[in-house]
Coordinates of C-alpha atoms in Angstrom, one line a residue:
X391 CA 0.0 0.0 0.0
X392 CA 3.0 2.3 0.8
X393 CA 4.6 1.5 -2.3
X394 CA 1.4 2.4 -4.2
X395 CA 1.5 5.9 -2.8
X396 CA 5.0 6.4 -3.3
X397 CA 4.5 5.4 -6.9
X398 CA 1.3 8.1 -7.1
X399 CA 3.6 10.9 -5.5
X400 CA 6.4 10.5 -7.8
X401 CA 4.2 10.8 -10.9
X402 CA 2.3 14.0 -10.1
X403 CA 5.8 15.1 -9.6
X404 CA 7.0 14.2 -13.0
X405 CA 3.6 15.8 -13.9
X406 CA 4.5 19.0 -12.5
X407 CA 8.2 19.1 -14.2
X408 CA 6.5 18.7 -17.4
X409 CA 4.2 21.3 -17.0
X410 CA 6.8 23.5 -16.1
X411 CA 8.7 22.8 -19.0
X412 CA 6.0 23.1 -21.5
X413 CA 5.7 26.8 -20.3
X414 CA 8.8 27.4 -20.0
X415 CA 9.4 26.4 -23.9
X416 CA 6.3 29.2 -25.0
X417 CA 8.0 32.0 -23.0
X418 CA 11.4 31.6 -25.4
X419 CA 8.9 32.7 -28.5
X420 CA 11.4 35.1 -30.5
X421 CA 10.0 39.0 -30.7
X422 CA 9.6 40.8 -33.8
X423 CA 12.2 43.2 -34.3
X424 CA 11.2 47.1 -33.9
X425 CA 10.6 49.4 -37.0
X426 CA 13.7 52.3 -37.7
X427 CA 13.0 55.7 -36.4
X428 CA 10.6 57.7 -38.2
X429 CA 12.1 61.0 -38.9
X430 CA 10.9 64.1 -40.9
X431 CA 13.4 65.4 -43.3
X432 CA 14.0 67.8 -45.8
X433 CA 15.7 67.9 -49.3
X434 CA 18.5 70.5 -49.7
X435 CA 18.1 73.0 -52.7
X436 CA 20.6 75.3 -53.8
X437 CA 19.6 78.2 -56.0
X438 CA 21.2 82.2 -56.8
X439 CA 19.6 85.6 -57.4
X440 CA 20.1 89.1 -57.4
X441 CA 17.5 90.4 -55.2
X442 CA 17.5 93.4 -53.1
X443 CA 19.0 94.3 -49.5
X444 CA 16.5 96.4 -46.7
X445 CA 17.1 98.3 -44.0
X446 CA 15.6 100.2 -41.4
X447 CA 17.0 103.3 -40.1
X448 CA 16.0 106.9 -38.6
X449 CA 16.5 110.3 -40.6
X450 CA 19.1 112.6 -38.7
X451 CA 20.6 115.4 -39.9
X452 CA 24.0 115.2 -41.3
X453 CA 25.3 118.3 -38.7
X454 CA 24.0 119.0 -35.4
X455 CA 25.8 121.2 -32.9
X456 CA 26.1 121.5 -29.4
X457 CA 25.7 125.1 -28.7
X458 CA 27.8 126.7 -25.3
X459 CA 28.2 130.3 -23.8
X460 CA 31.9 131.0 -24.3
X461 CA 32.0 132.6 -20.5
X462 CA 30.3 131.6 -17.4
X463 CA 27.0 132.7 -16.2
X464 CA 23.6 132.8 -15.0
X465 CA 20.7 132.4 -17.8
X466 CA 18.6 135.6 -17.4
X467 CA 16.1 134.6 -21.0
X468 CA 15.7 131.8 -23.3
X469 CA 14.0 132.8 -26.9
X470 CA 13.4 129.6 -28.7
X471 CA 11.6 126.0 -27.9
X472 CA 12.1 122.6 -29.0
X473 CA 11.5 122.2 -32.5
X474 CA 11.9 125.8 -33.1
X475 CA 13.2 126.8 -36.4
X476 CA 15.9 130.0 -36.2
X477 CA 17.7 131.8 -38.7
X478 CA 21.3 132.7 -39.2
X479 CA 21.9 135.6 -36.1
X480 CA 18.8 134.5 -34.0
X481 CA 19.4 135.2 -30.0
X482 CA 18.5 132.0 -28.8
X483 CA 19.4 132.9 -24.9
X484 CA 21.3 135.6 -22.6
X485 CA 23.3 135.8 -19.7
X486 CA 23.2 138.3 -17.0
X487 CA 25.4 141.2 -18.6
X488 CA 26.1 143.3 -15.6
X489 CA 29.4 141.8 -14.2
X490 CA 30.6 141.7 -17.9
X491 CA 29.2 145.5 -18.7
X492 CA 31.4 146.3 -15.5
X493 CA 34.5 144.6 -17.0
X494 CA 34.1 146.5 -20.2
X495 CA 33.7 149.7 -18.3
X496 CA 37.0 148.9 -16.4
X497 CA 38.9 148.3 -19.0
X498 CA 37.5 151.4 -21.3
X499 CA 38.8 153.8 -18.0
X500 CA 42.2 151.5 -18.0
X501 CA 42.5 152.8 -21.5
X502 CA 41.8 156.4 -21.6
X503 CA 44.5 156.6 -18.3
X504 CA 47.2 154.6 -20.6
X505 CA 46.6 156.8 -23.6
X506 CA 46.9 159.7 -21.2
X507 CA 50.2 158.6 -20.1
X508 CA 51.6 157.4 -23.4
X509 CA 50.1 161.1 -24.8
X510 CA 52.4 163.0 -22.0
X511 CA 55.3 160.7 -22.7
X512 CA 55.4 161.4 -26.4
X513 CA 55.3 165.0 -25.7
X514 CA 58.0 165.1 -23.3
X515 CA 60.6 162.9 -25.9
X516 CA 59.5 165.6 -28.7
X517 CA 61.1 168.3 -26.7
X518 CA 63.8 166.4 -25.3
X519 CA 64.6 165.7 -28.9
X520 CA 65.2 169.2 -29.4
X521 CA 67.4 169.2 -26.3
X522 CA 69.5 166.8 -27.4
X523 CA 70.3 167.9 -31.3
X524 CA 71.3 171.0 -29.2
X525 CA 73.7 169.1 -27.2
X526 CA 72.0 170.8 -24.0
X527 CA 70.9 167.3 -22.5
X528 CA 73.1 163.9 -22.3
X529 CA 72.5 161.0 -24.3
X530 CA 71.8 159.1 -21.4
X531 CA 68.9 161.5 -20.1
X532 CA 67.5 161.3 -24.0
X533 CA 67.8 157.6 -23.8
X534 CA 65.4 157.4 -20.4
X535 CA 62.7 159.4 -22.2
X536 CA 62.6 157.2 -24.9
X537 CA 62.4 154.4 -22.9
X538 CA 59.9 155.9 -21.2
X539 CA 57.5 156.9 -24.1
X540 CA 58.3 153.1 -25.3
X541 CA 57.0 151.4 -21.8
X542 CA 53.6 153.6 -22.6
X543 CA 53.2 152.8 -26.1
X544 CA 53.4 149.3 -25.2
X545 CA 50.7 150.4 -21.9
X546 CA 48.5 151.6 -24.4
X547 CA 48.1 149.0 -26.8
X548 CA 47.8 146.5 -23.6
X549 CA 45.1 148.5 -22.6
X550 CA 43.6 148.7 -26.0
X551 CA 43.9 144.8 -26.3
X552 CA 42.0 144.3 -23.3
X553 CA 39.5 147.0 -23.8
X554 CA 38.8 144.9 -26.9
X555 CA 38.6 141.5 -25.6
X556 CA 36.2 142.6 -22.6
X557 CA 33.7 144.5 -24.9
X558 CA 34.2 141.0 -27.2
X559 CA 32.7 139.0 -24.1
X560 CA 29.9 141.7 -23.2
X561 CA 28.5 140.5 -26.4
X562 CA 29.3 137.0 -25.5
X563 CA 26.4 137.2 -23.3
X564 CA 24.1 136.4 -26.0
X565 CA 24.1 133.0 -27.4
X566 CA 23.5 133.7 -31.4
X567 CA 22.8 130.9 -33.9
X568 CA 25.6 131.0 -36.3
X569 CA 23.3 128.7 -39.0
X570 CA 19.9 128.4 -39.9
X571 CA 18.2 124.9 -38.7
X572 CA 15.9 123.7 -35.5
X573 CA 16.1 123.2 -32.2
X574 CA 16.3 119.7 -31.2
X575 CA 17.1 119.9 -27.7
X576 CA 17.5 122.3 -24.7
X577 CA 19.9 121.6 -21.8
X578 CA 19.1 124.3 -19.6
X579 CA 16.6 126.7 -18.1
X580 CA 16.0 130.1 -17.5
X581 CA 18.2 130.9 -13.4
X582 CA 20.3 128.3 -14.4
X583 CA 24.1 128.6 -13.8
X584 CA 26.3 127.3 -16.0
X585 CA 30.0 127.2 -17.0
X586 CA 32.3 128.3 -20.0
X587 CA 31.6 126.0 -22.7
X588 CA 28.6 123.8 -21.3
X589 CA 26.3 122.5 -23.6
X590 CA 23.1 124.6 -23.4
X591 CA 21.0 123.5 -26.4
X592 CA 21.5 121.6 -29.9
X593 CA 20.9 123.4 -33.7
X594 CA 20.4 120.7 -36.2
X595 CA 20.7 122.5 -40.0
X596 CA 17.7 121.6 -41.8
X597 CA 19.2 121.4 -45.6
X598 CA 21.4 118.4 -45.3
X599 CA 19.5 115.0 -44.3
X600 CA 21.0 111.5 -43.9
X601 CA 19.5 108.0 -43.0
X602 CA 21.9 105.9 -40.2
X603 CA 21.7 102.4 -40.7
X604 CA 23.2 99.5 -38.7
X605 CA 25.1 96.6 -41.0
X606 CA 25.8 93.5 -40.1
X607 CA 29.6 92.5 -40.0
X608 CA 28.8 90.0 -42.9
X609 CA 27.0 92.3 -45.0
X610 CA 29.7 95.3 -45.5
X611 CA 30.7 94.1 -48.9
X612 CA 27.5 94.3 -50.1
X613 CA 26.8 98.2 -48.7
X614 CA 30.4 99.3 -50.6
X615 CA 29.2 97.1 -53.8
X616 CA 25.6 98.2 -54.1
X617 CA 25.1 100.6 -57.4
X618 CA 22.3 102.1 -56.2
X619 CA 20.4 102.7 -53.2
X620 CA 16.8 104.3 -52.8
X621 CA 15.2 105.5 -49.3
X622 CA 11.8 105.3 -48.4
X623 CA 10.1 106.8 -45.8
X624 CA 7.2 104.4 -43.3
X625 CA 5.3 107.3 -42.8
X626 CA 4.9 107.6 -47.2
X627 CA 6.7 104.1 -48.7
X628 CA 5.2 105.6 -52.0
X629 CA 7.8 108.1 -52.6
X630 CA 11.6 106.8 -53.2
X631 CA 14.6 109.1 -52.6
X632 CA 17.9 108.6 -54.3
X633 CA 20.9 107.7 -51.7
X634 CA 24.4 107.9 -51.1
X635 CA 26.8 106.2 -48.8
X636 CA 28.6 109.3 -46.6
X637 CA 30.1 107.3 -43.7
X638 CA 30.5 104.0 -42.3
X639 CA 31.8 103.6 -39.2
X640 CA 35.5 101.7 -38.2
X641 CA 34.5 100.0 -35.2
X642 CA 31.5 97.9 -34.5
X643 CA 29.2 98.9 -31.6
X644 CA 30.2 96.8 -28.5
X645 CA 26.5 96.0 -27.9
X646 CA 25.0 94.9 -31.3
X647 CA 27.9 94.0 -32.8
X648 CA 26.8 95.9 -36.1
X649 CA 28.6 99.1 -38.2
X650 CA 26.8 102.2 -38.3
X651 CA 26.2 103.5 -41.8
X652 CA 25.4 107.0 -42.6
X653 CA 23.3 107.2 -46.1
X654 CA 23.1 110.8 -47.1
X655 CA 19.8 111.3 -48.8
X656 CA 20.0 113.4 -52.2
X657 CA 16.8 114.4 -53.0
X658 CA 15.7 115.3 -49.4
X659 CA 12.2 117.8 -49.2
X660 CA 10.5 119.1 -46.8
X661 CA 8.2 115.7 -46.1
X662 CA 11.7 114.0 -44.8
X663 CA 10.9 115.2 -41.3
X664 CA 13.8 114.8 -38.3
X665 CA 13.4 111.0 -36.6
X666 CA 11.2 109.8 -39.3
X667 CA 11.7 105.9 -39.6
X668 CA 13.3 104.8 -43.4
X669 CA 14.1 102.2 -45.2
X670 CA 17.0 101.3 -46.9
X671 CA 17.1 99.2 -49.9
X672 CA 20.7 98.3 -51.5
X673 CA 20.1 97.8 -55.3
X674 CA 23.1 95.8 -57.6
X675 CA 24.8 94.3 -55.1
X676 CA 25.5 90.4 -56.9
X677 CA 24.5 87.6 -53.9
X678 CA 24.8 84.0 -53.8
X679 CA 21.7 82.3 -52.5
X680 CA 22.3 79.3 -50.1
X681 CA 19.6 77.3 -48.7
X682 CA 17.2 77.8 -45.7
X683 CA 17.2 74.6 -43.0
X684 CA 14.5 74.7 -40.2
X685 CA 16.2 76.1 -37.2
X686 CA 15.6 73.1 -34.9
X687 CA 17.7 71.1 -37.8
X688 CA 21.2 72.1 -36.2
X689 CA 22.7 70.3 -34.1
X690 CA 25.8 71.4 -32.0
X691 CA 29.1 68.9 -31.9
X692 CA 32.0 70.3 -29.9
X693 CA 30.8 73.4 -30.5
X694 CA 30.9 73.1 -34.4
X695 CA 27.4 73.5 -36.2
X696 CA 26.5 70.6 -37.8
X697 CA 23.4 68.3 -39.2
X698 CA 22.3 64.8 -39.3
X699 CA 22.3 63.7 -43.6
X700 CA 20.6 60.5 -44.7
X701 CA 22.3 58.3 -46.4
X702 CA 19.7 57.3 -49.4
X703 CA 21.3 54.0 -50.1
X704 CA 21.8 52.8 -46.5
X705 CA 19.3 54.5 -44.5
X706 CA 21.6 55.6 -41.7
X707 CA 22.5 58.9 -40.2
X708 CA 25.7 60.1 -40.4
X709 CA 26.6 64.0 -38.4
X710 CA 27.7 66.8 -41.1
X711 CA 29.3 69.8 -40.0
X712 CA 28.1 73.2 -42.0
X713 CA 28.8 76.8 -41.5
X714 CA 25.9 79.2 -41.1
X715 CA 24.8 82.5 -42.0
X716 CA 21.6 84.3 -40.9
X717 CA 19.1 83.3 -39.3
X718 CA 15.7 84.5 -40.8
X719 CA 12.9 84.3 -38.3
X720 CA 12.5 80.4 -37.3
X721 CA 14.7 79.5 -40.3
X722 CA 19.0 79.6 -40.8
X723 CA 20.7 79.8 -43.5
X724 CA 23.5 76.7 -44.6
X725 CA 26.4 78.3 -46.3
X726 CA 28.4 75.4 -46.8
X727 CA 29.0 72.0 -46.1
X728 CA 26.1 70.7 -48.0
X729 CA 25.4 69.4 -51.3
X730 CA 22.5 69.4 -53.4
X731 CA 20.1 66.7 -53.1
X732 CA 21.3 65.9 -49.4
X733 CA 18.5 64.3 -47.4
X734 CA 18.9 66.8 -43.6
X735 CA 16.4 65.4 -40.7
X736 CA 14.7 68.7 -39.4
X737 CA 13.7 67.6 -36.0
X738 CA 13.9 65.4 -33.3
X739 CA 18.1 65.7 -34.1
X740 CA 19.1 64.9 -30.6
X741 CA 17.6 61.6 -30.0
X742 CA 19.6 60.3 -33.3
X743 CA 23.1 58.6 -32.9
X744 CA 25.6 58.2 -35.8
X745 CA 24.9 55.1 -38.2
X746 CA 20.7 55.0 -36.7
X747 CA 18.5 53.5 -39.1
X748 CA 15.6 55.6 -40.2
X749 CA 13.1 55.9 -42.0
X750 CA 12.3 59.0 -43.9
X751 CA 9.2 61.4 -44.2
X752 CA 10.5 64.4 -47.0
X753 CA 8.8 67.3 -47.0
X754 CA 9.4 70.5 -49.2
X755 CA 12.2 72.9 -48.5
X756 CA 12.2 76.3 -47.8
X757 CA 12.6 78.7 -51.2
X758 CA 16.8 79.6 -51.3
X759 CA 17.6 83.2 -49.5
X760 CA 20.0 85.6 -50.1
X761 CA 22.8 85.0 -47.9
X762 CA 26.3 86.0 -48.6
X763 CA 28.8 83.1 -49.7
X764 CA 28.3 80.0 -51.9
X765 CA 27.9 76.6 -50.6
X766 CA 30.5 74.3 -51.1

């Protein structure tokens, strides 16, 4: 009877290790291996034109001065406003002309008392001239009058000097616009005290207008190569004025990076108004077009610019540096490094590692823009 039971239990057992290894065999079912990455990309085209170069800049005029009292002084009237127009001679402001009316005064009764003096001197060496061509004086006494009368000539026309230079600053009391233009800013008030030579107010001459631009470092070829450039203003883009380059400047600005330009404006009139926004269009100027690449298509490798290419016949991704240009709004600009026909993956470029197979999805480029230098 035992050995009946021992005989049961050892079959369930074997039972059991069957089972086991049954399930075990339909867990070792192989798995389907997954599908390549999906990625969108986009054809590169490569085309050139001629088109035109814009910019936007503010009317100035070409000369604008910083107007200053040549002595010190306290403001006692101011004749003109901002935006005022004067003319040529126009008393734009006055100082308080006592202390320098007192000057003048001192120095016109310095004056009569040295020409007084020198008058009495040259009398005296006229008769002591006669003296001496009678041999009743020694040439020693003759040579002390003429010394004399030769320390107040030399008085006198000290004295005359600065009789002249005070009455000079009695009129520099009044500040005088020495050209004809407008007010475009005002420094002090009326009560005010200011020194020699402070900036009171600034005179902008109305006849000469320019347009200042800022150029990019890239683009300064272009400005010295345009043939033509025309100017039109935001306030009227229907009218075009003919310009000129005047000035552009050595040095970038330490903030923007960029060169001020300076277009002088030809054909100015009198709807050009001071701080009127232009634009700037550079006309002739020969430009290579490169292609446009969705911004989120770079991908940065050591610090180098580059992008993931698809290989057509093997399917993998493989990283290709390229140099850049401009970006334009959500879009840059490849200069070189690609080639046409290149298949670039415009998103998703940092999940990607090099030799990944994909699988493509093309859509359209972007139409070529302007961009200095040719791809390569």
């Amino acid at each position: 009877m035992k050995r009946n039971v021992g005989m049961r239990s050892a079959i369930d057992f074997l039972r059991v290790l069957w089972l086991v290894a049954v399930c075990a065999g339909c867990s070792d079912k192989p798995q389907a291996a997954p599908e390549p990455r999906l990625v969108n990309v986009v054809r590169v085209t490569i085309g050139s034109t001629n088109s035109d170069v814009g910019y936007s800049g503010e009317v100035r005029p070409r000369y604008e001065t910083n107007l200053s009292f040549r002595l010190a002084g306290k403001i006692v009237a101011r004749n003109v406003e901002v935006g005022g127009l004067v003319k040529r001679g126009d008393v734009l402001a006055r100082l308080d002309p006592e202390d320098q009316q007192l000057n003048a005064r001192g120095a016109q009764s310095q004056l009569a008392a040295a020409k007084s003096e020198y008058e009495q001197s040259k009398a005296e060496l006229e008769r002591y001239s006669g003296l001496y061509e009678k041999a009743f004086i020694s040439k020693a006494e003759f040579d002390r009058r003429q010394n004399a009368y030769n320390v107040e000539k030399a008085r006198l026309e000290q004295a005359q000097a600065q009789f002249a230079v005070t009455r000079n600053q009695t009129g520099y009391t009044e500040l005088a616009a020495d050209q004809a233009g407008v007010v475009t800013a005002i420094l002090v008030e009326v009560g005010q005290v200011v020194a020699a030579g402070q900036s009171v107010m600034k005179l902008a001459r109305t006849v000469d207008r320019e347009v200042v631009i800022s150029i990019p470092e890239n683009r300064l070829a272009e400005l010295s190569a345009s043939t033509q450039i025309a100017i039109s203003l935001w306030a009227a883009p229907a009218k075009t004025y003919q310009g000129k380059v005047r000035e552009v400047s050595p040095s970038a600005d330490p903030v923007t990076r960029t060169y001020a330009a300076r277009i002088s404006v030809l054909d100015a009139d009198s709807a050009m108004k001071l701080g009127m926004t232009a634009n700037v269009s550079l006309r002739g100027a020969p430009r290579t077009a490169a292609v446009l690449l969705p911004a989120t298509a770079l991908f940065q490798d050591n610090g180098q610019a580059a992008v993931w290419v698809v290989d057509q016949a093997s399917s993998q991704v493989k990283l290709v540096p390229v140099a850049v240009g401009e970006y334009v709004e959500d879009q840059v600009a490849v200069r070189s490094g690609l080639n046409p026909g290149d298949v670039v993956v415009r998103a998703g470029v940092h999940k990607l590692f090099g030799g990944e197979k994909v699988r493509v999805r093309e859509e359209p480029a972007a139409e070529p823009a302007p961009v200095n230098g040719a791809l390569k």
